[in-house]
Coordinates of C-alpha atoms in Angstrom, one line a residue:
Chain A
X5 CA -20.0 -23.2 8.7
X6 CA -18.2 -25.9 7.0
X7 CA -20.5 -28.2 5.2
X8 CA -20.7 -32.2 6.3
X9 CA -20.8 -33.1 2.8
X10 CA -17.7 -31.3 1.7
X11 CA -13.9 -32.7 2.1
X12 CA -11.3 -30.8 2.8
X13 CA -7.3 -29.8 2.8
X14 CA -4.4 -28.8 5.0
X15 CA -3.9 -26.1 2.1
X16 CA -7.7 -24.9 2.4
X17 CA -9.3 -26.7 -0.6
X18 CA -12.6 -27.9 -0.5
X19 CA -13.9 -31.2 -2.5
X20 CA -17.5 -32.3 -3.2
X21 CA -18.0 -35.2 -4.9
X22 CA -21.1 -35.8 -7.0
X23 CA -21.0 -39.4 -9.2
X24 CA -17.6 -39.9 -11.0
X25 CA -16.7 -36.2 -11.2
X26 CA -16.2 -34.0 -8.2
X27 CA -16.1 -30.3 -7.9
X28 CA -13.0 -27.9 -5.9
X29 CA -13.0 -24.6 -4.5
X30 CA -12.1 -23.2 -1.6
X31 CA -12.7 -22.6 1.7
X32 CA -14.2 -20.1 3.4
X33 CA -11.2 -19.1 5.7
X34 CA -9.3 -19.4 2.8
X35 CA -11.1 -16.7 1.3
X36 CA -11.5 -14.5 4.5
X37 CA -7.7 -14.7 4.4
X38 CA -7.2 -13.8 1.1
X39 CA -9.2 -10.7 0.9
X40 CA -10.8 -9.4 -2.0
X41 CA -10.7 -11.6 -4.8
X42 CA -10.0 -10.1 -7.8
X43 CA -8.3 -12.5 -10.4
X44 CA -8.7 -16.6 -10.6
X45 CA -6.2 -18.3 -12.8
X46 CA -7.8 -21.4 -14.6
X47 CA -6.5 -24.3 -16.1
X48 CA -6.9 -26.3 -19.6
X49 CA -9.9 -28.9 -19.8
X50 CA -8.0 -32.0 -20.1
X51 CA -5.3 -31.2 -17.8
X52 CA -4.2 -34.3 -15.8
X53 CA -3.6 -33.4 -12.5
X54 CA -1.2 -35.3 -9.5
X55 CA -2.7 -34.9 -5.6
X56 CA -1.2 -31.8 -4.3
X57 CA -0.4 -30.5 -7.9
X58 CA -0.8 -26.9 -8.4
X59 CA -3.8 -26.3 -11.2
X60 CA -4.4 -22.1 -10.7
X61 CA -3.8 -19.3 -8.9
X62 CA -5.8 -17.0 -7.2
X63 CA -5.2 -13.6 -6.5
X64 CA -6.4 -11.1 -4.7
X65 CA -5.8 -7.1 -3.9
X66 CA -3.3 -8.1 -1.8
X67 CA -1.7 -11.3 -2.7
X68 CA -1.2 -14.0 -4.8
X69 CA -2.2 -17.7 -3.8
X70 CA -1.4 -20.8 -5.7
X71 CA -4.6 -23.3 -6.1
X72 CA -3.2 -27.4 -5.0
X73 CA -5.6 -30.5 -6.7
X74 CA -6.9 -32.3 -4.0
X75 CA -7.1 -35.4 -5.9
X76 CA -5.4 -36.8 -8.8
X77 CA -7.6 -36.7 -11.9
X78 CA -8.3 -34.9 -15.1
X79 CA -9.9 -31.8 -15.0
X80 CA -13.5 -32.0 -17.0
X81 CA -14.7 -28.2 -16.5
X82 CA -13.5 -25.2 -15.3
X83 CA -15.8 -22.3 -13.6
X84 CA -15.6 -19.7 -16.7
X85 CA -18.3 -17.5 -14.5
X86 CA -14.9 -16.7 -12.1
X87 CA -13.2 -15.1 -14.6
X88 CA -15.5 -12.5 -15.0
X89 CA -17.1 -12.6 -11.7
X90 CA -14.0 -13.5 -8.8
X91 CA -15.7 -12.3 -6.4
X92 CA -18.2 -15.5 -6.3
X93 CA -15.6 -16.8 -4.4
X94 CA -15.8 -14.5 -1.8
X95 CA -19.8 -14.1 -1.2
X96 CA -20.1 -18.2 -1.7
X97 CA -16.8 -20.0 -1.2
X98 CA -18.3 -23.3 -0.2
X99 CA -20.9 -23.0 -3.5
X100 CA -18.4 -21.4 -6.1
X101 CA -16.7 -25.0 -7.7
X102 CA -13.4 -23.5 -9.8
X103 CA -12.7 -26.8 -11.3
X104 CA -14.3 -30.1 -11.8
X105 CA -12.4 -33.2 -11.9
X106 CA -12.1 -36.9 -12.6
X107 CA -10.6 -38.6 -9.7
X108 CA -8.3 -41.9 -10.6
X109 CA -7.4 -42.4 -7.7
X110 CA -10.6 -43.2 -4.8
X111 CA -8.3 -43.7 -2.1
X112 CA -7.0 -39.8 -2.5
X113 CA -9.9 -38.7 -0.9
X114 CA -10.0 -41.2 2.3
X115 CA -7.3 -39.2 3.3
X116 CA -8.7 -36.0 3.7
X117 CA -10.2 -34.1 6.1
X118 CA -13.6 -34.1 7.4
X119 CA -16.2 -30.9 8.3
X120 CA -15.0 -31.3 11.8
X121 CA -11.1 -32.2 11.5
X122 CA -11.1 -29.0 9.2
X123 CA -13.1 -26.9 11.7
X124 CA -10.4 -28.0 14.5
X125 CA -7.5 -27.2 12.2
X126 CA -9.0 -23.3 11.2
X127 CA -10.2 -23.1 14.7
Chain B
X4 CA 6.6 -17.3 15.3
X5 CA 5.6 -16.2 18.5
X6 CA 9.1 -14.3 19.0
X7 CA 8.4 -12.2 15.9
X8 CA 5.2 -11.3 16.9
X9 CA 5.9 -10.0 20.3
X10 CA 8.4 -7.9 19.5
X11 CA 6.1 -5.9 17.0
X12 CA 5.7 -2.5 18.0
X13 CA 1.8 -1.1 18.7
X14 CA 0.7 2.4 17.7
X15 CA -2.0 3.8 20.6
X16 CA -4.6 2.5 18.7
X17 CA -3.8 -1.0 19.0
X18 CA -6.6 -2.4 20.8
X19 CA -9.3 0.0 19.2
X20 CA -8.2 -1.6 15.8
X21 CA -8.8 -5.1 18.0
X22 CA -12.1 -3.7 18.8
X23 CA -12.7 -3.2 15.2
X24 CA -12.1 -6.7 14.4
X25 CA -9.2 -5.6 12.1
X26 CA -6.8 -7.8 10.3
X27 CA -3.6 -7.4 12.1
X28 CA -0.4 -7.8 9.8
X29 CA 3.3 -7.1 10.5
X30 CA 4.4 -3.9 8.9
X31 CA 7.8 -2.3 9.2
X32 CA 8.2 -3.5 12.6
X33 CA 4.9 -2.6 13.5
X34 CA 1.3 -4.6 13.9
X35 CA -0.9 -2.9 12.0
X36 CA -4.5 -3.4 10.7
X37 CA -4.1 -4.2 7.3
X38 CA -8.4 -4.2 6.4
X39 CA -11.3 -3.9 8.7
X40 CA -14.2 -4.2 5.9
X41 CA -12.4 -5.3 3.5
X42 CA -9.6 -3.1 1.0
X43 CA -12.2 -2.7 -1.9
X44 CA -14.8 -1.3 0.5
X45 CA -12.4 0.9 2.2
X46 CA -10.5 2.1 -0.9
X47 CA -13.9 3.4 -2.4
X48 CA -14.9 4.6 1.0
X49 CA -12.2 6.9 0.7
X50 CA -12.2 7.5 -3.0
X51 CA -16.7 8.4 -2.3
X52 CA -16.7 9.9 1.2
X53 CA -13.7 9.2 3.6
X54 CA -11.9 6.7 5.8
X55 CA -9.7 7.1 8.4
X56 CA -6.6 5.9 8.7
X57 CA -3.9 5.0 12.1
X58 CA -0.5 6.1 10.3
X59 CA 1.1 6.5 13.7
X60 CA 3.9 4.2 12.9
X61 CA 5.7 6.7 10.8
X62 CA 8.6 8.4 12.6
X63 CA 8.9 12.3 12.8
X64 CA 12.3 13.7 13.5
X65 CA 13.0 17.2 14.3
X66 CA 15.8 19.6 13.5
X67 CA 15.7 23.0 15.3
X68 CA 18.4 25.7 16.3
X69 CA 20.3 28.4 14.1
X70 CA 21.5 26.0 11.8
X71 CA 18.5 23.8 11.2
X72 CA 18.1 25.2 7.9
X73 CA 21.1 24.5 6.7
X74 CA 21.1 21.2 8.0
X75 CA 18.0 20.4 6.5
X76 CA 18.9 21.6 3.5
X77 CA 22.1 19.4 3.3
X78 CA 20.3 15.9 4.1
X79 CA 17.2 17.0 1.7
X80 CA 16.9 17.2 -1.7
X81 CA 14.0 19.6 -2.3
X82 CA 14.5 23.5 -1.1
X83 CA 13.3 23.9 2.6
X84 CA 14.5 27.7 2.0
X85 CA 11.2 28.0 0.2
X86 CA 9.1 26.6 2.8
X87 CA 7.2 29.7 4.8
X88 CA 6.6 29.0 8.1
X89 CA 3.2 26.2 8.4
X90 CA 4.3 24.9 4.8
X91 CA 4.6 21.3 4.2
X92 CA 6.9 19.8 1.0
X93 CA 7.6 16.2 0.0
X94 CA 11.3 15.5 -0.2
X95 CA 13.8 13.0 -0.7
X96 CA 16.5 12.3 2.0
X97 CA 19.4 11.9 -0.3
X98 CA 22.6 9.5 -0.4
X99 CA 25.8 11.4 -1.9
X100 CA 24.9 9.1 -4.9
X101 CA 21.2 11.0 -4.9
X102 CA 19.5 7.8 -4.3
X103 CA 16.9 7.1 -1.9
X104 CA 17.9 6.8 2.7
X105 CA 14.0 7.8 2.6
X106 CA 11.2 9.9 1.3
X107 CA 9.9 12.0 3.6
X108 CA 7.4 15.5 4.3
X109 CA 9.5 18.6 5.6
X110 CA 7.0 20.7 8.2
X111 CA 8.3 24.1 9.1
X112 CA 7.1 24.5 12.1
X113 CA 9.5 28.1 12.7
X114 CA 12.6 29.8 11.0
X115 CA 14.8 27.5 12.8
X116 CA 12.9 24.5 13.1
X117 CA 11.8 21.4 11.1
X118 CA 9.6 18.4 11.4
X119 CA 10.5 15.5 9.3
X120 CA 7.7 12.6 8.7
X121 CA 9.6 9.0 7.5
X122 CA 8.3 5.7 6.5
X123 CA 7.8 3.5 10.2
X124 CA 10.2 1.0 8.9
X125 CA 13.4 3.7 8.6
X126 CA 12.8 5.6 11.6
X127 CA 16.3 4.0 13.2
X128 CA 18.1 4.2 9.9
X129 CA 17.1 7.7 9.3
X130 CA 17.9 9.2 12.4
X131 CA 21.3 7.5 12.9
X132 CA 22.0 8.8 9.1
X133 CA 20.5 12.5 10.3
X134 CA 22.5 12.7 13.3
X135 CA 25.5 11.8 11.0
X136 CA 24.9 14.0 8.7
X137 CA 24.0 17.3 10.9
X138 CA 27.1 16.4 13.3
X139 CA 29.1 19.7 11.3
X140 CA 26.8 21.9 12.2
X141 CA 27.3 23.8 15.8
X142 CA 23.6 24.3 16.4
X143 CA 21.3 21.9 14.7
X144 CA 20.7 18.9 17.0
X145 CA 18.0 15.9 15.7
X146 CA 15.6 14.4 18.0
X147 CA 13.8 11.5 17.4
X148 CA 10.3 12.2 18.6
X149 CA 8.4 9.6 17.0
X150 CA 7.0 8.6 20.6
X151 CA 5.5 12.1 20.9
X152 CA 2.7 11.7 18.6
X153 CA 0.1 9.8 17.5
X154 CA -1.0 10.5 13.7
X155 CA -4.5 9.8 12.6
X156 CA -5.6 10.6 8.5
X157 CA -8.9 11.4 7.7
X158 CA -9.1 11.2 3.8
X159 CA -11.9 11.5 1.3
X160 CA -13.8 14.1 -0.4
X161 CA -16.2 14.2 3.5
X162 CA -12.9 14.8 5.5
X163 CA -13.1 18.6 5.4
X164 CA -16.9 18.8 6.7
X165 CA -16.2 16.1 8.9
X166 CA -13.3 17.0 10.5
X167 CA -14.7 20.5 10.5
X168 CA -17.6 19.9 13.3
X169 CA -14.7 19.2 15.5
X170 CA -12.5 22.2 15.6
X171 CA -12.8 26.0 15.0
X172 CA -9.3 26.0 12.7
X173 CA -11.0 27.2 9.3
X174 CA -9.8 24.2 6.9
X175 CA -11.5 25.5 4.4
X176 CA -9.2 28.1 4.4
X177 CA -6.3 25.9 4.6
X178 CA -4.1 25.5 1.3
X179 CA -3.1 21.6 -0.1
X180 CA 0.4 21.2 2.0
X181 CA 0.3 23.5 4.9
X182 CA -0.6 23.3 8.4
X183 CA -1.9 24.6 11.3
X184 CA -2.2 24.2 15.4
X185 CA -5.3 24.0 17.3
X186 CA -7.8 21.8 18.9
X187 CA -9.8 18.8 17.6
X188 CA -12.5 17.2 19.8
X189 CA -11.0 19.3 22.6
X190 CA -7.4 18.1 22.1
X191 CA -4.4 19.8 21.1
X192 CA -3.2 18.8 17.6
X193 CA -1.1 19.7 14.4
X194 CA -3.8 20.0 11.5
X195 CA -2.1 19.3 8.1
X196 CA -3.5 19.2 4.4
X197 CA -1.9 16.1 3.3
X198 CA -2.3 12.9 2.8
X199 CA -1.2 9.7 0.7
X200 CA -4.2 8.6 -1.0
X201 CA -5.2 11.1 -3.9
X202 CA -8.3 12.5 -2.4
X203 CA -8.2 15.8 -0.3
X204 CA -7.7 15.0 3.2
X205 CA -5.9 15.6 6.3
X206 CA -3.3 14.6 9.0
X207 CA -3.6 15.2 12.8
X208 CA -0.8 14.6 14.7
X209 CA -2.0 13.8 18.1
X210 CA -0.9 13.1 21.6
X211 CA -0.6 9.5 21.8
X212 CA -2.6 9.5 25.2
X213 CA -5.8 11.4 23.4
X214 CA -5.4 9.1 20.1
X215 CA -8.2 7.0 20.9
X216 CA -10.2 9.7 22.2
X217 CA -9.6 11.4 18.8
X218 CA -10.1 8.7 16.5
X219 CA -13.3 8.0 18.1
X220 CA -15.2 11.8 17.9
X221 CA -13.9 11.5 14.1
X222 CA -15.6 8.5 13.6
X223 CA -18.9 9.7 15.3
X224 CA -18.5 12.9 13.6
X225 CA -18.3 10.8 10.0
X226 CA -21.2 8.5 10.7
X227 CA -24.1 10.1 9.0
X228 CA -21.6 10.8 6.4
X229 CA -20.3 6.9 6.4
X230 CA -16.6 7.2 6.8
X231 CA -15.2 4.2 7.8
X232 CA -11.8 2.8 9.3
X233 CA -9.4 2.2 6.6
X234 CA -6.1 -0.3 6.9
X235 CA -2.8 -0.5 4.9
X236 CA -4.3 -2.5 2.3
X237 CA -6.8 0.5 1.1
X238 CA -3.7 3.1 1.4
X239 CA -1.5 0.9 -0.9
X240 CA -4.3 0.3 -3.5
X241 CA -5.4 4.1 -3.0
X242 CA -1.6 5.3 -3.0
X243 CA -0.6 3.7 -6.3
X244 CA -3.9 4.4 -8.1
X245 CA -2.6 8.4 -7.1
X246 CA 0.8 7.1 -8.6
X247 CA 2.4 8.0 -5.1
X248 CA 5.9 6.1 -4.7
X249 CA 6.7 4.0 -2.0
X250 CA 9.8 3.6 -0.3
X251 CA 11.2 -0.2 -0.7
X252 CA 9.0 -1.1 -3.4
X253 CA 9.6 2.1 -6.2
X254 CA 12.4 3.3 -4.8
X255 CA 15.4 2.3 -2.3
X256 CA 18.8 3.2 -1.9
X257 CA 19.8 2.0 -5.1
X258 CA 17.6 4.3 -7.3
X259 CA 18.4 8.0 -7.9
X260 CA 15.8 10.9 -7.0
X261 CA 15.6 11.5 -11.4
X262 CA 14.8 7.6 -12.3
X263 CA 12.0 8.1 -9.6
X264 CA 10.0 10.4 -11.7
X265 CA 11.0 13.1 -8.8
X266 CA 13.3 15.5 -10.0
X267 CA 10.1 17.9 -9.2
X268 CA 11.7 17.3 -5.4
X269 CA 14.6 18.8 -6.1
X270 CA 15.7 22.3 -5.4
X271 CA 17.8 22.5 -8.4
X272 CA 18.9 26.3 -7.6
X273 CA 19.8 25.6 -4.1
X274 CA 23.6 25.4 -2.8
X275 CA 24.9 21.6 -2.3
X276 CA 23.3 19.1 -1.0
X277 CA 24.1 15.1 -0.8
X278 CA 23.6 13.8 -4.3
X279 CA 23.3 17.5 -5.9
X280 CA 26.3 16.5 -8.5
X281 CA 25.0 13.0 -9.2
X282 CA 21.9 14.7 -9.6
X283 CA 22.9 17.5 -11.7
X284 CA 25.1 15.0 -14.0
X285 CA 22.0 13.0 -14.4
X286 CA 19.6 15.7 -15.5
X287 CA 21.9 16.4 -18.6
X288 CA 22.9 13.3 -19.5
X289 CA 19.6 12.0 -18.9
X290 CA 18.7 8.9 -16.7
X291 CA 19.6 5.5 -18.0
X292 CA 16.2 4.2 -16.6
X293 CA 13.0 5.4 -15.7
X294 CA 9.8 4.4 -13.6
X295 CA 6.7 4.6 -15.3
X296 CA 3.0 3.4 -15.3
X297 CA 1.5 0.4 -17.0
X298 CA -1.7 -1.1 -17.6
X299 CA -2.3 -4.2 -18.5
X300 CA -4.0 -6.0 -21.7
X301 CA -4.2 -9.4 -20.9
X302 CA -5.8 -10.6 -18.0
X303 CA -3.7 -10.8 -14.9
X304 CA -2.1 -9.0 -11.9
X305 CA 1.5 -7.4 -12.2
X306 CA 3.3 -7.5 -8.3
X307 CA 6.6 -6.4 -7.1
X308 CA 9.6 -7.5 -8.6
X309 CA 7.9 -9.5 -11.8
X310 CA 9.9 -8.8 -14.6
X311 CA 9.2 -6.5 -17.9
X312 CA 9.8 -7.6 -21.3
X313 CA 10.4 -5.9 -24.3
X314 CA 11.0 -6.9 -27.6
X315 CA 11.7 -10.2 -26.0
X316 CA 14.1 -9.1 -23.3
X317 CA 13.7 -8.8 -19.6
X318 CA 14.5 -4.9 -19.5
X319 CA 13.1 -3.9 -16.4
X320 CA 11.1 -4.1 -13.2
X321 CA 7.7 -4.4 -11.6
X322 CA 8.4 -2.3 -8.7
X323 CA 4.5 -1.9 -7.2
X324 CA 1.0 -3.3 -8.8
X325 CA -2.4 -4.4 -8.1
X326 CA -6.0 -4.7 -9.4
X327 CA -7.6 -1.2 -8.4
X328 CA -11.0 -1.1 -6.9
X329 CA -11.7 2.8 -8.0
X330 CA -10.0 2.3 -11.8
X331 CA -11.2 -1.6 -12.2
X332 CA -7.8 -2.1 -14.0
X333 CA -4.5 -3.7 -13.6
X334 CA -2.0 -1.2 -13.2
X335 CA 1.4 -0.9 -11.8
X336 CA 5.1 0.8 -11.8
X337 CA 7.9 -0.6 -13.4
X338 CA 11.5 0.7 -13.9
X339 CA 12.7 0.3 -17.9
X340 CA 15.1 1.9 -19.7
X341 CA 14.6 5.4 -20.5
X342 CA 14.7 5.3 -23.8
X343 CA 11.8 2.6 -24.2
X344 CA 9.6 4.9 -21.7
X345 CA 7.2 6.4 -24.1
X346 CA 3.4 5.9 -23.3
X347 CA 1.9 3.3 -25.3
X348 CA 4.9 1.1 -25.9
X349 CA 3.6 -2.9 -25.8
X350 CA 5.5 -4.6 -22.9
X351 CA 4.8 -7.9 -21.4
X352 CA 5.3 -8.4 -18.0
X353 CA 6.8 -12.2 -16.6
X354 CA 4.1 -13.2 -14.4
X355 CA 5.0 -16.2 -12.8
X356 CA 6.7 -18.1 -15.9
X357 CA 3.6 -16.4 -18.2
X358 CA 3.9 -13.7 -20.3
X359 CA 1.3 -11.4 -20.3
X360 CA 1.0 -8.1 -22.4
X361 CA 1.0 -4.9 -20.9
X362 CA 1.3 -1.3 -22.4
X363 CA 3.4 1.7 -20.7
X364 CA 0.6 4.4 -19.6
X365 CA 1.3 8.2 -18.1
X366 CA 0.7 8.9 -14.8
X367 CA -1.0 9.2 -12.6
X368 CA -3.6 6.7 -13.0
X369 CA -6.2 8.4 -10.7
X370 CA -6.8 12.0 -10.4
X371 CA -9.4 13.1 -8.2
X372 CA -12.0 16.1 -9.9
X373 CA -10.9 19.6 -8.3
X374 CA -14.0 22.1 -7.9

């Protein structure tokens, strides 16, 4: 369900690193929670993001849910394909990235969840 | 947490909707499934063929002896004098300031008795105000028999040949906002032509012991036809889409029956009733505010208390809003000053610190095709 080469969040982020940059989206409880997704909230290319720094909402019929940076970095790319198809992130969570970063900080992702701490915690 | 959640009441479907794999959410005191399929599936379900609905957490109150009428038509702001007997109106039970205690459908079931649907989460409120209310009158005691039935909605342009294989009451016959007795699926029910979602449709008040019995032929009756199990979330989006009000969010006790949009609820000829001179001074002087629909331009997703801008000032109110699955649009309601109410105004509505343009719209947003 929750894919080994993925990191995760407490606030149901996923992170996948490729190289320097690494892609963030969310997971598939956190979409199952949310419901239909209707509207994704993106930010600037060149935003510098804190850890835990909201970067987006996301919104669906029934509620609105803020978007936290798993890492600190810069944001490099944003998924422009949500904003006129949101419901990606309901059909492929885990393969629909919303933005891609620049982390500055390598330790930021040591101290996030694994496939299997995640599963426990959605269990 | 835990202490919240057990003292959540459960309709007689409860475990069905478990058996559904609904998603159960806390609603007015109540625990409630809030999607099964998902609200966009749902809400065109209902808007294509139909979906049924467990609305058995609204309250019914009933009024009968020789002064019921009166009574009624004291607490009520539309004219129950007007209602034959087996005709349904929508109503407003009014504060002596003609706001809002509730919204609510008046049944006659006889000359000298009513049936009064309210929203689950006033039930207590409005029957401690009722019995308040009808104390002057010698013969015209209120009984709370919410725990006396069960009420299922079938809704969607399917629910009439659907429901019809189940019971030999000819709804075909039956007019939009009256109702009948008989049996479904070999039950003893109330039949009614209402419903909350903008499509034809009906409501069967049920014994709460025979609910799930009900609620199960009605699905088996709908399968070749697809009707599916619909939650809250589906009869919000389909509700507002129908520009339907809803207690709490478009109105309260703080708005009048006029800045509603309903003055078509009240019986303007009728003797007094609470909030008839409130009422009356407000229809010619005209309401300082009004509610009204609104679309919006730029991309994003008006909710519940966001505020409205215009001409650079914070003006009004979101009071309900959502992205529709039927429409495809952002719409919502929003209270602004009468005098700025005209369709096509540019507003901007405050969502979340960013201002996003909007444009005041008539309603209703939705309105189904009549044959």
């Amino acid at each position: 369900m929750y894919p080994a080469d993925l990191k995760y969040t407490k606030d149901h982020e996923w992170i996948r690193t490729t190289g320097d940059t690494a892609d963030v989206g969310i997971t598939d409880y956190a979409q199952q929670q949310l419901g239909d997704v209707v509207f994704v909230e993106l930010p600037q290319v060149g935003r510098v993001l804190a850890q835990g720094e909201v970067f987006g909402t996301i919104e669906s019929v029934k509620a609105v849910s803020e978007l936290f940076s798993p890492v600190a970095g810069e944001v490099v790319a944003i998924n422009d394909a949500l904003t006129s198809a949101p419901e990606q992130v309901n059909s492929d969570p885990h393969g629909s990235w919303i933005i891609r970063v620049r982390p500055s900080s390598p330790g930021d992702l040591a101290a996030l969840l694994d496939a299997a701490a995640y599963t426990q915690q959605v269990g | 947490m835990s202490d919240t959640q057990t003292a959540l009441k459960q309709t007689p479907l409860h475990a069905t909707h478990l058996g559904h794999k609904a998603r159960m959410v806390p609603f007015g005191g109540w625990d409630m499934p809030v999607e099964y399929s998902g609200i966009t599936d749902e809400h065109m379900a209902v808007r294509t063929r139909a979906g049924l609905f467990d609305v058995s957490h609204m309250g019914e109150i009933e009024i009968a002896g020789a002064d019921a009428l009166a009574a009624v038509q004291k607490i009520s702001s539309n004219d129950a004098a007007r209602l034959a007997i087996g005709q349904i109106h929508y109503s407003a039970l009014t504060t002596p300031a003609g706001t809002f205690v509730d919204d609510l459908l008046v049944y006659r079931l006889a000359d000298d008795h009513f049936l009064l649907v309210v929203n689950a989460s006033n039930i207590e409120k409005d029957y401690a105000w009722i019995r308040g209310q009808v104390a002057e009158f010698a013969d015209a005691p209120a009984v709370n028999t919410s725990n006396r039935y069960a009420l299922l909605a079938l809704q969607g342009p399917a629910a009439l040949e659907v429901l019809q294989t189940l019971t030999s009451v000819p709804l075909a016959e039956m007019k939009y906002y009256w109702f009948a007795t008989g049996e479904v699926a070999g039950v003893r029910v109330t039949i009614s032509r209402t419903g909350y979602t903008g499509e034809d449709g009906f409501e069967v008040f049920v014994p709460p012991a025979q609910a799930a019995h009900v609620w199960q032929a009605m699905l088996r009756a709908g399968e070749a036809a697809n009707v599916i199990p619909a939650g809250l979330g589906a009869r919000d989006t389909l509700r507002l889409e129908a520009s339907m009000r809803l207690f709490g969010n478009d109105m309260d006790e703080t708005t009048t029956v006029l800045e509603a949009g309903l003055g078509w609820i009240v019986g303007w000829k009728k003797d007094a009733f609470n909030g008839a001179e409130v009422l009356r001074a407000q229809k010619a002087a005209g309401a300082d505010r009004t509610l009204v629909g609104l679309e919006m331009v730029d991309r994003a997703i008006a909710r519940h208390g966001y505020p409205v801008m215009i001409d650079g000032e914070a003006l009004g109110t979101v009071t309900s809003g959502t992205q529709t699955p039927f429409l495809k649009k952002a719409i919502g309601m929003a209270y602004v000053p009468a005098a700025m109410a005209e369709p096509d105004r540019q507003i901007h509505v405050d969502v979340r610190g960013r201002l996003a343009a909007a444009r005041i719209v008539p309603m209703p947003f939705y309105k189904r095709p009549r044959s």
